[in-house]
PDB file of C-alpha atoms in Angstrom:
ATOM      1  CA  ALA A 444      -2.474  10.987 -10.530  1.00  0.00           C
ATOM      2  CA  GLN A 445      -3.625   8.113 -12.660  1.00  0.00           C
ATOM      3  CA  THR A 446      -6.474   6.003 -11.313  1.00  0.00           C
ATOM      4  CA  VAL A 447      -7.989   2.751 -12.527  1.00  0.00           C
ATOM      5  CA  THR A 448     -11.582   1.852 -11.678  1.00  0.00           C
ATOM      6  CA  GLN A 449     -13.201  -1.550 -11.880  1.00  0.00           C
ATOM      7  CA  SER A 450     -16.824  -1.035 -10.959  1.00  0.00           C
ATOM      8  CA  GLN A 451     -17.794  -4.719 -10.795  1.00  0.00           C
ATOM      9  CA  PRO A 452     -16.483  -6.362  -7.627  1.00  0.00           C
ATOM     10  CA  GLU A 453     -17.954  -9.711  -8.705  1.00  0.00           C
ATOM     11  CA  MET A 454     -19.243 -11.237 -11.903  1.00  0.00           C
ATOM     12  CA  SER A 455     -20.634 -14.641 -12.760  1.00  0.00           C
ATOM     13  CA  VAL A 456     -20.791 -16.444 -16.105  1.00  0.00           C
ATOM     14  CA  GLN A 457     -21.937 -19.870 -17.199  1.00  0.00           C
ATOM     15  CA  GLU A 458     -19.488 -22.204 -18.821  1.00  0.00           C
ATOM     16  CA  ALA A 459     -19.249 -21.648 -22.586  1.00  0.00           C
ATOM     17  CA  GLU A 460     -20.891 -18.221 -22.339  1.00  0.00           C
ATOM     18  CA  THR A 461     -19.329 -14.792 -22.863  1.00  0.00           C
ATOM     19  CA  VAL A 462     -18.649 -12.230 -20.158  1.00  0.00           C
ATOM     20  CA  THR A 463     -17.328  -8.673 -20.235  1.00  0.00           C
ATOM     21  CA  LEU A 464     -15.381  -7.098 -17.396  1.00  0.00           C
ATOM     22  CA  SER A 465     -15.328  -3.305 -17.212  1.00  0.00           C
ATOM     23  CA  CYS A 466     -12.413  -0.992 -16.576  1.00  0.00           C
ATOM     24  CA  THR A 467     -12.096   2.768 -16.800  1.00  0.00           C
ATOM     25  CA  TYR A 468      -9.051   4.889 -16.114  1.00  0.00           C
ATOM     26  CA  ASP A 469      -8.168   8.487 -15.652  1.00  0.00           C
ATOM     27  CA  THR A 470      -5.119  10.031 -17.273  1.00  0.00           C
ATOM     28  CA  SER A 471      -4.009  13.197 -19.018  1.00  0.00           C
ATOM     29  CA  GLU A 472      -1.399  11.305 -21.026  1.00  0.00           C
ATOM     30  CA  SER A 473      -1.856  10.429 -24.673  1.00  0.00           C
ATOM     31  CA  ASP A 474       0.607   7.561 -24.800  1.00  0.00           C
ATOM     32  CA  TYR A 475       0.320   4.721 -22.330  1.00  0.00           C
ATOM     33  CA  TYR A 476      -0.229   0.993 -21.954  1.00  0.00           C
ATOM     34  CA  LEU A 477      -3.107  -1.019 -20.543  1.00  0.00           C
ATOM     35  CA  PHE A 478      -3.054  -4.551 -19.218  1.00  0.00           C
ATOM     36  CA  TRP A 479      -5.369  -7.211 -17.843  1.00  0.00           C
ATOM     37  CA  TYR A 480      -3.903  -9.599 -15.290  1.00  0.00           C
ATOM     38  CA  LYS A 481      -5.536 -12.731 -13.902  1.00  0.00           C
ATOM     39  CA  GLN A 482      -5.011 -13.996 -10.354  1.00  0.00           C
ATOM     40  CA  PRO A 483      -6.398 -17.512  -9.818  1.00  0.00           C
ATOM     41  CA  PRO A 484      -6.748 -18.983  -6.312  1.00  0.00           C
ATOM     42  CA  SER A 485      -3.153 -20.189  -6.626  1.00  0.00           C
ATOM     43  CA  ARG A 486      -2.292 -16.500  -6.116  1.00  0.00           C
ATOM     44  CA  GLN A 487       0.090 -16.045  -9.048  1.00  0.00           C
ATOM     45  CA  MET A 488      -0.519 -12.990 -11.248  1.00  0.00           C
ATOM     46  CA  ILE A 489      -0.680 -13.881 -14.935  1.00  0.00           C
ATOM     47  CA  LEU A 490      -0.758 -11.453 -17.852  1.00  0.00           C
ATOM     48  CA  VAL A 491      -3.870 -11.998 -19.963  1.00  0.00           C
ATOM     49  CA  ILE A 492      -3.644  -9.274 -22.578  1.00  0.00           C
ATOM     50  CA  ARG A 493      -2.118  -5.835 -23.209  1.00  0.00           C
ATOM     51  CA  GLN A 494      -2.987  -2.838 -25.357  1.00  0.00           C
ATOM     52  CA  GLU A 495      -0.900   0.067 -26.570  1.00  0.00           C
ATOM     53  CA  ALA A 496      -2.867   3.323 -26.494  1.00  0.00           C
ATOM     54  CA  TYR A 497      -1.467   4.431 -29.873  1.00  0.00           C
ATOM     55  CA  LYS A 498      -2.965   1.375 -31.552  1.00  0.00           C
ATOM     56  CA  GLN A 499      -6.562   1.660 -32.666  1.00  0.00           C
ATOM     57  CA  GLN A 500      -6.941  -2.053 -33.218  1.00  0.00           C
ATOM     58  CA  ASN A 501      -8.226  -3.957 -30.203  1.00  0.00           C
ATOM     59  CA  ALA A 502      -5.884  -6.626 -28.848  1.00  0.00           C
ATOM     60  CA  THR A 503      -6.922 -10.273 -28.985  1.00  0.00           C
ATOM     61  CA  GLU A 504      -5.418 -13.371 -27.385  1.00  0.00           C
ATOM     62  CA  ASN A 505      -7.360 -16.529 -28.211  1.00  0.00           C
ATOM     63  CA  ARG A 506     -10.639 -16.350 -26.224  1.00  0.00           C
ATOM     64  CA  PHE A 507      -9.696 -13.009 -24.656  1.00  0.00           C
ATOM     65  CA  SER A 508     -10.234  -9.676 -26.380  1.00  0.00           C
ATOM     66  CA  VAL A 509     -10.495  -6.071 -25.328  1.00  0.00           C
ATOM     67  CA  ASN A 510     -12.720  -3.176 -26.278  1.00  0.00           C
ATOM     68  CA  PHE A 511     -10.444  -0.151 -26.039  1.00  0.00           C
ATOM     69  CA  GLN A 512     -12.238   3.190 -26.243  1.00  0.00           C
ATOM     70  CA  LYS A 513      -9.529   5.831 -25.866  1.00  0.00           C
ATOM     71  CA  ALA A 514     -11.802   8.868 -25.841  1.00  0.00           C
ATOM     72  CA  ALA A 515     -13.999   7.304 -23.183  1.00  0.00           C
ATOM     73  CA  LYS A 516     -10.933   5.999 -21.294  1.00  0.00           C
ATOM     74  CA  SER A 517     -12.488   2.580 -21.199  1.00  0.00           C
ATOM     75  CA  PHE A 518     -10.731  -0.792 -21.493  1.00  0.00           C
ATOM     76  CA  SER A 519     -13.075  -3.752 -21.074  1.00  0.00           C
ATOM     77  CA  LEU A 520     -12.113  -7.419 -21.259  1.00  0.00           C
ATOM     78  CA  LYS A 521     -14.290  -9.923 -23.071  1.00  0.00           C
ATOM     79  CA  ILE A 522     -13.912 -13.609 -22.326  1.00  0.00           C
ATOM     80  CA  SER A 523     -15.553 -15.874 -24.888  1.00  0.00           C
ATOM     81  CA  ASP A 524     -16.456 -19.537 -24.399  1.00  0.00           C
ATOM     82  CA  SER A 525     -15.792 -19.252 -20.660  1.00  0.00           C
ATOM     83  CA  GLN A 526     -14.111 -22.211 -18.992  1.00  0.00           C
ATOM     84  CA  LEU A 527     -13.946 -23.301 -15.368  1.00  0.00           C
ATOM     85  CA  GLY A 528     -10.260 -22.403 -15.371  1.00  0.00           C
ATOM     86  CA  ASP A 529     -11.152 -18.771 -16.080  1.00  0.00           C
ATOM     87  CA  ALA A 530     -12.453 -18.376 -12.525  1.00  0.00           C
ATOM     88  CA  ALA A 531     -10.137 -15.854 -10.889  1.00  0.00           C
ATOM     89  CA  MET A 532      -9.647 -12.243  -9.856  1.00  0.00           C
ATOM     90  CA  TYR A 533      -9.069 -10.028 -12.867  1.00  0.00           C
ATOM     91  CA  PHE A 534      -7.116  -6.817 -12.523  1.00  0.00           C
ATOM     92  CA  CYS A 535      -6.991  -3.988 -15.012  1.00  0.00           C
ATOM     93  CA  ALA A 536      -3.745  -2.002 -14.966  1.00  0.00           C
ATOM     94  CA  TYR A 537      -2.379   1.195 -16.491  1.00  0.00           C
ATOM     95  CA  ARG A 538       1.158   2.353 -17.142  1.00  0.00           C
ATOM     96  CA  MET A 539       2.509   5.583 -18.643  1.00  0.00           C
ATOM     97  CA  SER A 540       4.977   5.332 -21.495  1.00  0.00           C
ATOM     98  CA  ASP A 541       7.978   6.020 -19.310  1.00  0.00           C
ATOM     99  CA  THR A 542      10.453   3.365 -18.272  1.00  0.00           C
ATOM    100  CA  ALA A 543      10.410   4.624 -14.690  1.00  0.00           C
ATOM    101  CA  SER A 544       6.617   4.689 -14.509  1.00  0.00           C
ATOM    102  CA  LYS A 545       4.654   2.385 -12.262  1.00  0.00           C
ATOM    103  CA  LEU A 546       1.903  -0.088 -12.984  1.00  0.00           C
ATOM    104  CA  THR A 547      -1.329   1.139 -11.397  1.00  0.00           C
ATOM    105  CA  PHE A 548      -3.902  -1.549 -10.708  1.00  0.00           C
ATOM    106  CA  GLY A 549      -7.670  -1.417 -10.329  1.00  0.00           C
ATOM    107  CA  THR A 550      -9.390  -3.036  -7.372  1.00  0.00           C
ATOM    108  CA  GLY A 551     -10.160  -6.219  -9.265  1.00  0.00           C
ATOM    109  CA  THR A 552     -13.219  -8.175 -10.364  1.00  0.00           C
ATOM    110  CA  ARG A 553     -13.819 -11.661  -9.041  1.00  0.00           C
ATOM    111  CA  LEU A 554     -15.132 -13.879 -11.838  1.00  0.00           C
ATOM    112  CA  GLN A 555     -17.087 -17.027 -11.015  1.00  0.00           C
ATOM    113  CA  VAL A 556     -17.718 -19.635 -13.700  1.00  0.00           C
ATOM    114  CA  THR A 557     -20.684 -21.911 -13.151  1.00  0.00           C
ATOM    115  CA  LEU A 558     -21.699 -25.154 -14.835  1.00  0.00           C
TER     116      LEU A 558
ATOM    117  CA  ASP B 141      12.087 -24.032 -14.429  1.00  0.00           C
ATOM    118  CA  THR B 142      10.612 -21.381 -12.140  1.00  0.00           C
ATOM    119  CA  ALA B 143      10.828 -17.923 -13.684  1.00  0.00           C
ATOM    120  CA  VAL B 144      10.373 -15.666 -10.638  1.00  0.00           C
ATOM    121  CA  SER B 145      10.804 -17.394  -7.308  1.00  0.00           C
ATOM    122  CA  GLN B 146      10.199 -15.939  -3.879  1.00  0.00           C
ATOM    123  CA  THR B 147      11.132 -17.414  -0.548  1.00  0.00           C
ATOM    124  CA  PRO B 148       9.549 -18.041   1.795  1.00  0.00           C
ATOM    125  CA  LYS B 149       5.981 -18.578   0.551  1.00  0.00           C
ATOM    126  CA  TYR B 150       4.602 -18.111   4.045  1.00  0.00           C
ATOM    127  CA  LEU B 151       6.023 -16.115   6.911  1.00  0.00           C
ATOM    128  CA  VAL B 152       4.428 -15.947  10.344  1.00  0.00           C
ATOM    129  CA  THR B 153       6.160 -13.789  12.905  1.00  0.00           C
ATOM    130  CA  GLN B 154       5.582 -11.508  15.837  1.00  0.00           C
ATOM    131  CA  MET B 155       5.327  -7.748  15.983  1.00  0.00           C
ATOM    132  CA  GLY B 156       8.639  -6.023  16.342  1.00  0.00           C
ATOM    133  CA  ASN B 157      10.675  -8.700  14.565  1.00  0.00           C
ATOM    134  CA  ASP B 158      12.848  -8.151  11.484  1.00  0.00           C
ATOM    135  CA  LYS B 159      12.350 -10.380   8.447  1.00  0.00           C
ATOM    136  CA  SER B 160      13.528 -10.713   4.869  1.00  0.00           C
ATOM    137  CA  ILE B 161      11.906 -12.002   1.698  1.00  0.00           C
ATOM    138  CA  LYS B 162      14.127 -13.110  -1.165  1.00  0.00           C
ATOM    139  CA  CYS B 163      13.366 -12.936  -4.860  1.00  0.00           C
ATOM    140  CA  GLU B 164      15.246 -14.344  -7.812  1.00  0.00           C
ATOM    141  CA  GLN B 165      14.426 -14.375 -11.523  1.00  0.00           C
ATOM    142  CA  ASN B 166      16.019 -16.495 -14.245  1.00  0.00           C
ATOM    143  CA  LEU B 167      14.403 -14.716 -17.196  1.00  0.00           C
ATOM    144  CA  GLY B 168      17.333 -12.434 -17.944  1.00  0.00           C
ATOM    145  CA  HIS B 169      15.207  -9.384 -17.105  1.00  0.00           C
ATOM    146  CA  ASP B 170      16.842  -6.177 -15.944  1.00  0.00           C
ATOM    147  CA  THR B 171      13.939  -4.646 -14.036  1.00  0.00           C
ATOM    148  CA  MET B 172      12.479  -6.015 -10.799  1.00  0.00           C
ATOM    149  CA  TYR B 173       9.627  -4.918  -8.560  1.00  0.00           C
ATOM    150  CA  TRP B 174       8.052  -5.398  -5.161  1.00  0.00           C
ATOM    151  CA  TYR B 175       4.297  -5.126  -4.735  1.00  0.00           C
ATOM    152  CA  LYS B 176       2.069  -5.341  -1.670  1.00  0.00           C
ATOM    153  CA  GLN B 177      -1.420  -6.882  -1.896  1.00  0.00           C
ATOM    154  CA  ASP B 178      -3.636  -6.108   1.071  1.00  0.00           C
ATOM    155  CA  SER B 179      -6.515  -8.092   2.512  1.00  0.00           C
ATOM    156  CA  LYS B 180      -8.925  -6.502   0.018  1.00  0.00           C
ATOM    157  CA  LYS B 181      -6.734  -7.721  -2.845  1.00  0.00           C
ATOM    158  CA  PHE B 182      -5.570  -4.220  -3.732  1.00  0.00           C
ATOM    159  CA  LEU B 183      -2.145  -4.408  -5.367  1.00  0.00           C
ATOM    160  CA  LYS B 184       0.269  -1.526  -5.051  1.00  0.00           C
ATOM    161  CA  ILE B 185       3.841  -0.976  -6.190  1.00  0.00           C
ATOM    162  CA  MET B 186       6.429  -0.476  -3.483  1.00  0.00           C
ATOM    163  CA  PHE B 187       9.807  -0.434  -5.241  1.00  0.00           C
ATOM    164  CA  SER B 188      11.365  -0.993  -8.626  1.00  0.00           C
ATOM    165  CA  TYR B 189      14.972  -1.536  -9.631  1.00  0.00           C
ATOM    166  CA  ASN B 190      16.451  -1.298 -13.106  1.00  0.00           C
ATOM    167  CA  ASN B 191      19.950  -2.715 -13.521  1.00  0.00           C
ATOM    168  CA  LYS B 192      20.376  -2.656  -9.749  1.00  0.00           C
ATOM    169  CA  GLU B 193      19.391   1.029  -9.500  1.00  0.00           C
ATOM    170  CA  LEU B 194      16.302   2.153  -7.616  1.00  0.00           C
ATOM    171  CA  ILE B 195      13.872   3.830 -10.039  1.00  0.00           C
ATOM    172  CA  ILE B 196      10.573   3.675  -8.174  1.00  0.00           C
ATOM    173  CA  ASN B 197      10.234   4.274  -4.455  1.00  0.00           C
ATOM    174  CA  GLU B 198       6.619   4.737  -3.477  1.00  0.00           C
ATOM    175  CA  THR B 199       5.503   6.142  -0.147  1.00  0.00           C
ATOM    176  CA  VAL B 200       6.610   3.204   1.932  1.00  0.00           C
ATOM    177  CA  PRO B 201       7.768   3.363   5.573  1.00  0.00           C
ATOM    178  CA  ASN B 202      11.544   3.364   5.799  1.00  0.00           C
ATOM    179  CA  ARG B 203      11.273   0.139   7.805  1.00  0.00           C
ATOM    180  CA  PHE B 204      11.119  -1.455   4.359  1.00  0.00           C
ATOM    181  CA  SER B 205      14.479  -1.640   2.605  1.00  0.00           C
ATOM    182  CA  PRO B 206      14.984  -3.310  -0.761  1.00  0.00           C
ATOM    183  CA  LYS B 207      18.371  -4.591  -1.841  1.00  0.00           C
ATOM    184  CA  SER B 208      19.432  -5.657  -5.295  1.00  0.00           C
ATOM    185  CA  PRO B 209      22.824  -7.392  -5.229  1.00  0.00           C
ATOM    186  CA  ASP B 210      22.580  -8.108  -8.957  1.00  0.00           C
ATOM    187  CA  LYS B 211      20.048  -7.899 -11.782  1.00  0.00           C
ATOM    188  CA  ALA B 212      18.606 -11.322 -11.003  1.00  0.00           C
ATOM    189  CA  HIS B 213      17.891 -10.695  -7.324  1.00  0.00           C
ATOM    190  CA  LEU B 214      15.778  -8.235  -5.380  1.00  0.00           C
ATOM    191  CA  ASN B 215      15.340  -8.830  -1.672  1.00  0.00           C
ATOM    192  CA  LEU B 216      13.035  -7.051   0.734  1.00  0.00           C
ATOM    193  CA  HIS B 217      14.008  -6.507   4.352  1.00  0.00           C
ATOM    194  CA  ILE B 218      11.430  -5.309   6.856  1.00  0.00           C
ATOM    195  CA  ASN B 219      12.398  -3.972  10.272  1.00  0.00           C
ATOM    196  CA  SER B 220      10.204  -3.705  13.363  1.00  0.00           C
ATOM    197  CA  LEU B 221       7.222  -5.478  11.835  1.00  0.00           C
ATOM    198  CA  GLU B 222       3.777  -4.050  12.578  1.00  0.00           C
ATOM    199  CA  LEU B 223       0.295  -5.576  12.380  1.00  0.00           C
ATOM    200  CA  GLY B 224      -0.442  -3.478   9.305  1.00  0.00           C
ATOM    201  CA  ASP B 225       2.390  -5.144   7.425  1.00  0.00           C
ATOM    202  CA  SER B 226       0.326  -8.330   7.145  1.00  0.00           C
ATOM    203  CA  ALA B 227      -0.236  -8.828   3.429  1.00  0.00           C
ATOM    204  CA  VAL B 228       0.913 -10.795   0.427  1.00  0.00           C
ATOM    205  CA  TYR B 229       4.110  -9.448  -1.071  1.00  0.00           C
ATOM    206  CA  PHE B 230       4.801 -10.087  -4.735  1.00  0.00           C
ATOM    207  CA  CYS B 231       8.060  -9.853  -6.568  1.00  0.00           C
ATOM    208  CA  ALA B 232       7.975  -9.310 -10.329  1.00  0.00           C
ATOM    209  CA  SER B 233      10.414  -8.790 -13.171  1.00  0.00           C
ATOM    210  CA  SER B 234      10.351  -7.523 -16.729  1.00  0.00           C
ATOM    211  CA  ARG B 235      12.532  -6.309 -19.560  1.00  0.00           C
ATOM    212  CA  THR B 236      13.134  -2.563 -19.591  1.00  0.00           C
ATOM    213  CA  GLY B 237      10.224  -0.635 -21.087  1.00  0.00           C
ATOM    214  CA  PRO B 238       6.700   0.363 -20.042  1.00  0.00           C
ATOM    215  CA  ASN B 239       5.068  -1.975 -22.546  1.00  0.00           C
ATOM    216  CA  GLN B 240       6.891  -5.009 -21.247  1.00  0.00           C
ATOM    217  CA  PRO B 241       4.742  -7.514 -19.352  1.00  0.00           C
ATOM    218  CA  GLN B 242       5.695  -8.135 -15.782  1.00  0.00           C
ATOM    219  CA  HIS B 243       6.209 -11.703 -14.618  1.00  0.00           C
ATOM    220  CA  PHE B 244       5.160 -12.282 -11.040  1.00  0.00           C
ATOM    221  CA  GLY B 245       6.322 -14.685  -8.384  1.00  0.00           C
ATOM    222  CA  ASP B 246       3.865 -16.739  -6.349  1.00  0.00           C
ATOM    223  CA  GLY B 247       3.823 -14.219  -3.517  1.00  0.00           C
ATOM    224  CA  THR B 248       4.832 -14.372   0.139  1.00  0.00           C
ATOM    225  CA  ARG B 249       2.024 -14.290   2.659  1.00  0.00           C
ATOM    226  CA  LEU B 250       3.275 -12.380   5.694  1.00  0.00           C
ATOM    227  CA  SER B 251       1.228 -12.729   8.872  1.00  0.00           C
ATOM    228  CA  ILE B 252       2.047 -10.677  11.934  1.00  0.00           C
ATOM    229  CA  LEU B 253       0.839 -11.993  15.293  1.00  0.00           C
TER     230      LEU B 253
END
C-alpha cells in the first residue's frame, strides 16, 4: 500500500523568508502523480502545485516550487518570499496513474508565518 | 459562483440519529469524492463516483451510504450515528483522470453528542 510521510508536524518561517516542507512516499509504481494541498483556517482544501512522476523538471507555481527526487521518493515544497496568507496546514498527496485510484494524503505540516 | 458546495456546514446531532450531507458541483466535472478528516487533521478517502458509478469504496462502515443522482451531485447519508463519526467531511470533484486536481468544498463539521 502506498504511504505518504510528512515528518514535520509544525514549521515556522518569517515573512519574506523561504521555507521548505518535506514529504516522502512509498510506492512500487513508476508512474504516478504528486500534489501539495493547502488548508487555511477557513478549512477549504486548495491545490498548490502538482508533479507528474514521468517529468524530470520540477513544477513551479509563482512563489511555490517543488524538489522532486524520484529515486529517493521525496517531494518537498519550497515557499519563497513567505506571506502571512501562507499560514496553513500543508498536505502532500500521492495518486497512482489509474483513474480509479485514490488520493493518499500525508499527515500534514502546520506552517506558521511570523512578522 | 461556488464551485463545490456542501450543506450543511455544521451539523450537531445525537448518537443514534440518521443524517445526510449534500454536495453539488457546478464545474462540469464527472468524478466526485467524499473524504473524512479526523480530529488530528488526517484526511482519508471514503467514496468516489465517476459518471454516477461507484469506483472507490474504502473500508467504511455500511452505515455510510453515498448516493449520486446525477454527475453534479453526491450526497452522503449516515445511519445510526456514533461518537466516532465526529469529523469534518469534505466533498470534492474533478475531471476524469489521476492527474486532475480535485476541487474541495468547505467541509461539513459533524459533531455527535
